[in-house]
Every structure is written in C-alpha cells, then in structure tokens.
Amino acid sequence: MTGGSAERGGNASARPGRPNHPARPVALVTGGGVRVGRAIALGLAEDGYDLVVHYHTSAAGAREVAEAADQLGTRAHPVQADLSQEHEAVRLARTTAEHFGRLDLLVNSASTFAADDLLAVTADKWDAVMAVNLRAPFLLVRETAKLLTASRGSVVNIVDLAALQPWTGHPAHSVSKAALLHLTRVAARRLAPEVRVNAIAPGAVLVPAHFSEADIERVRARVPLGRIGDPADVVGAVRFLAGAG
C-alpha cells in the first residue's frame, strides 16, 4: 500500500474553491486510475460528471484522470484508499460526501485478481480477495445509500465473467464475483425504486500484462466476434445503466 499524502487531504486538480455546478452529477469510481476503471472515469468526465477517482497504488494514473477531467471542464478528486480495510472504504464514502455533497453514480470497479488453487489457497489470501471484491462494494453501497437515494442515483458493479463461470485457476476471485452479482440483486431490491443497482460482466477486456501471444490468441479464439473487448465497450454499458448516454 502506498501513502496517499496529497490525496488524503485533497488535490490541486480538484479545485475545492470552484463552486460545483448545481446540475452537474457526481460519480465515485473505484479503481479509477487504471485499466477499465480509468476508462469508465474518463468516459463519465466526458459526459459532464464530477468525479471521485479512487485508487490504491496507482497515484499517477488517478492524477492523469483528474487532469483530463479538468481539461474537459469537470472536477476530479483523487482519493487513495486500501479497500481491503473496512475503515478505508468507509472513509472513501465519507470523503465523497464531504467533498461534493452529493452522489449520483457509484461504480465498483476495483478488484484483485490473484491466481491460486482451491486446495492450496490460504485463508488469509481468500479473505483478502473477498475484502476488496465483495466487502468493499457492500460497504460503499451501505455508506452512500442516503446520497444515492437523494439523487435517485445508480450503482454499477463490475463483476466480469468470473461471476458466471467457475474459474478454477482463480477460485477466490470467481467466488467473490459470483457473490457480488448476488449482492447486486439484493441491493437492487433493497434500494428500489429510488436507486437502480446493476452489474456488468465483461468478457476478455485488456488481457493481463503477463499473457503471452499464445494466451491472447487462445482467449480471442473463444470470443464469437473474434476480438478482445475494448474498454469503450464497458464504458458504453455504464453510460446506458447510469442514464448518461
């Protein structure tokens, strides 16, 4: 875990002194500094959202998102938090409320992706995956429910295909995403009709950096369209579910 020096107290790009546009929606995107979460954050900035960009270790990426949002005329406030820790997840939600005073969209995109074997994974490793992939989204929904209800907002959980398929090489990840999908259903019923809660299960998007060309080709061969997905595909789905486009 990296220290979150500036981001714990604020960020120059966020410009707290600039008044928030009364009609401008606010989104909290976890894991917003890298990969799909970054693409979602940038897409929402293009749609006119002010942002809370959560990151764990990707400080540079979160700052780049904030700078891009500033160029688009919106505000982005990077916040560092280790979502494996309950108090950090709660702090993230409360920072959002304190900084912007409203929340229209919560995107739970942050996750861990540790490979392991079901018969070898330790309880500590299992719990660490569940804390980030499942418990943190629960805590953020719980802590932001009042703000989302007030704005008649939306929650979008990124669950990926592991929620629907038994990934034996990533057992904790697969189980956590299946549980997050069911949490989505439970939260949707509990928060209706004021708040909509949905999930997106992308296929192969931005394959892991350690994949070889053979690995990538094997994944591509299983996709009916014959191509690896693009983050823009996920951004479009988030926009649709959030009512932003």
PDB file of N, CA and C in Angstrom, residues 3 15 33 36 43-44 59 79 90 93 124 128 136 152 163 169 183 187-188 193 197 200 217 237:
ATOM      1  N   GLY A   3       1.486   5.407   0.393  1.00  0.00           N
ATOM      2  CA  GLY A   3       0.931   6.502   1.169  1.00  0.00           C
ATOM      3  C   GLY A   3       0.111   7.410   0.272  1.00  0.00           C
ATOM      4  N   ARG A  15      -9.621  21.504  -7.220  1.00  0.00           N
ATOM      5  CA  ARG A  15     -10.030  22.887  -7.042  1.00  0.00           C
ATOM      6  C   ARG A  15     -11.253  23.035  -6.138  1.00  0.00           C
ATOM      7  N   GLY A  33      -7.974   4.696 -11.526  1.00  0.00           N
ATOM      8  CA  GLY A  33      -6.706   5.152 -12.083  1.00  0.00           C
ATOM      9  C   GLY A  33      -6.118   4.247 -13.134  1.00  0.00           C
ATOM     10  N   VAL A  36      -9.841  -0.704 -16.869  1.00  0.00           N
ATOM     11  CA  VAL A  36     -11.242  -0.421 -17.179  1.00  0.00           C
ATOM     12  C   VAL A  36     -11.796   0.690 -16.294  1.00  0.00           C
ATOM     13  N   GLY A  43     -14.686   8.366 -19.376  1.00  0.00           N
ATOM     14  CA  GLY A  43     -15.936   8.440 -20.118  1.00  0.00           C
ATOM     15  C   GLY A  43     -16.986   9.257 -19.389  1.00  0.00           C
ATOM     16  N   LEU A  44     -17.047   9.097 -18.074  1.00  0.00           N
ATOM     17  CA  LEU A  44     -18.017   9.866 -17.287  1.00  0.00           C
ATOM     18  C   LEU A  44     -17.649  11.347 -17.251  1.00  0.00           C
ATOM     19  N   ALA A  59      -1.325   6.158  -8.095  1.00  0.00           N
ATOM     20  CA  ALA A  59      -1.477   7.599  -7.884  1.00  0.00           C
ATOM     21  C   ALA A  59      -1.306   8.380  -9.178  1.00  0.00           C
ATOM     22  N   VAL A  79      -8.638  10.040  -4.569  1.00  0.00           N
ATOM     23  CA  VAL A  79      -8.605   9.653  -3.156  1.00  0.00           C
ATOM     24  C   VAL A  79      -7.952   8.281  -3.043  1.00  0.00           C
ATOM     25  N   VAL A  90     -14.977   3.015   4.276  1.00  0.00           N
ATOM     26  CA  VAL A  90     -15.915   3.968   4.881  1.00  0.00           C
ATOM     27  C   VAL A  90     -15.405   5.391   4.696  1.00  0.00           C
ATOM     28  N   ALA A  93     -16.147   6.724   1.186  1.00  0.00           N
ATOM     29  CA  ALA A  93     -17.537   7.164   1.019  1.00  0.00           C
ATOM     30  C   ALA A  93     -17.763   8.514   1.690  1.00  0.00           C
ATOM     31  N   ASP A 124      -5.983 -16.460   4.659  1.00  0.00           N
ATOM     32  CA  ASP A 124      -5.648 -15.038   4.596  1.00  0.00           C
ATOM     33  C   ASP A 124      -5.764 -14.505   3.174  1.00  0.00           C
ATOM     34  N   ALA A 128      -8.478 -11.769   1.814  1.00  0.00           N
ATOM     35  CA  ALA A 128      -8.010 -10.533   1.190  1.00  0.00           C
ATOM     36  C   ALA A 128      -8.753 -10.259  -0.114  1.00  0.00           C
ATOM     37  N   ALA A 136     -15.911  -4.550   0.149  1.00  0.00           N
ATOM     38  CA  ALA A 136     -15.798  -3.117  -0.141  1.00  0.00           C
ATOM     39  C   ALA A 136     -16.996  -2.585  -0.921  1.00  0.00           C
ATOM     40  N   ARG A 152     -31.657   9.996  -6.524  1.00  0.00           N
ATOM     41  CA  ARG A 152     -32.263   8.934  -7.344  1.00  0.00           C
ATOM     42  C   ARG A 152     -31.215   8.398  -8.318  1.00  0.00           C
ATOM     43  N   ALA A 163     -18.102 -14.226 -12.550  1.00  0.00           N
ATOM     44  CA  ALA A 163     -19.341 -14.348 -11.773  1.00  0.00           C
ATOM     45  C   ALA A 163     -20.225 -15.460 -12.302  1.00  0.00           C
ATOM     46  N   GLY A 169      -8.628 -21.611 -11.828  1.00  0.00           N
ATOM     47  CA  GLY A 169      -7.315 -21.023 -11.595  1.00  0.00           C
ATOM     48  C   GLY A 169      -7.353 -19.783 -10.730  1.00  0.00           C
ATOM     49  N   LEU A 183     -25.085  -9.878  -4.567  1.00  0.00           N
ATOM     50  CA  LEU A 183     -25.223  -8.646  -3.790  1.00  0.00           C
ATOM     51  C   LEU A 183     -25.920  -7.577  -4.626  1.00  0.00           C
ATOM     52  N   ALA A 187     -29.168  -5.686  -3.319  1.00  0.00           N
ATOM     53  CA  ALA A 187     -29.167  -4.229  -3.189  1.00  0.00           C
ATOM     54  C   ALA A 187     -30.208  -3.587  -4.096  1.00  0.00           C
ATOM     55  N   ALA A 188     -30.405  -4.160  -5.283  1.00  0.00           N
ATOM     56  CA  ALA A 188     -31.398  -3.608  -6.209  1.00  0.00           C
ATOM     57  C   ALA A 188     -32.790  -3.647  -5.598  1.00  0.00           C
ATOM     58  N   PRO A 193     -37.469   1.948  -5.112  1.00  0.00           N
ATOM     59  CA  PRO A 193     -37.312   2.372  -6.510  1.00  0.00           C
ATOM     60  C   PRO A 193     -36.404   3.578  -6.692  1.00  0.00           C
ATOM     61  N   VAL A 197     -29.640  -0.531  -9.187  1.00  0.00           N
ATOM     62  CA  VAL A 197     -28.389  -1.248  -8.953  1.00  0.00           C
ATOM     63  C   VAL A 197     -28.254  -2.325 -10.018  1.00  0.00           C
ATOM     64  N   ILE A 200     -22.287  -5.382 -14.538  1.00  0.00           N
ATOM     65  CA  ILE A 200     -21.768  -5.637 -15.880  1.00  0.00           C
ATOM     66  C   ILE A 200     -20.742  -6.749 -15.768  1.00  0.00           C
ATOM     67  N   GLU A 217      -4.180 -15.278 -28.074  1.00  0.00           N
ATOM     68  CA  GLU A 217      -4.856 -15.927 -29.197  1.00  0.00           C
ATOM     69  C   GLU A 217      -5.856 -16.964 -28.702  1.00  0.00           C
ATOM     70  N   ALA A 237     -21.691   0.525 -21.683  1.00  0.00           N
ATOM     71  CA  ALA A 237     -22.672  -0.154 -20.830  1.00  0.00           C
ATOM     72  C   ALA A 237     -22.922   0.637 -19.548  1.00  0.00           C
TER      73      ALA A 237
END
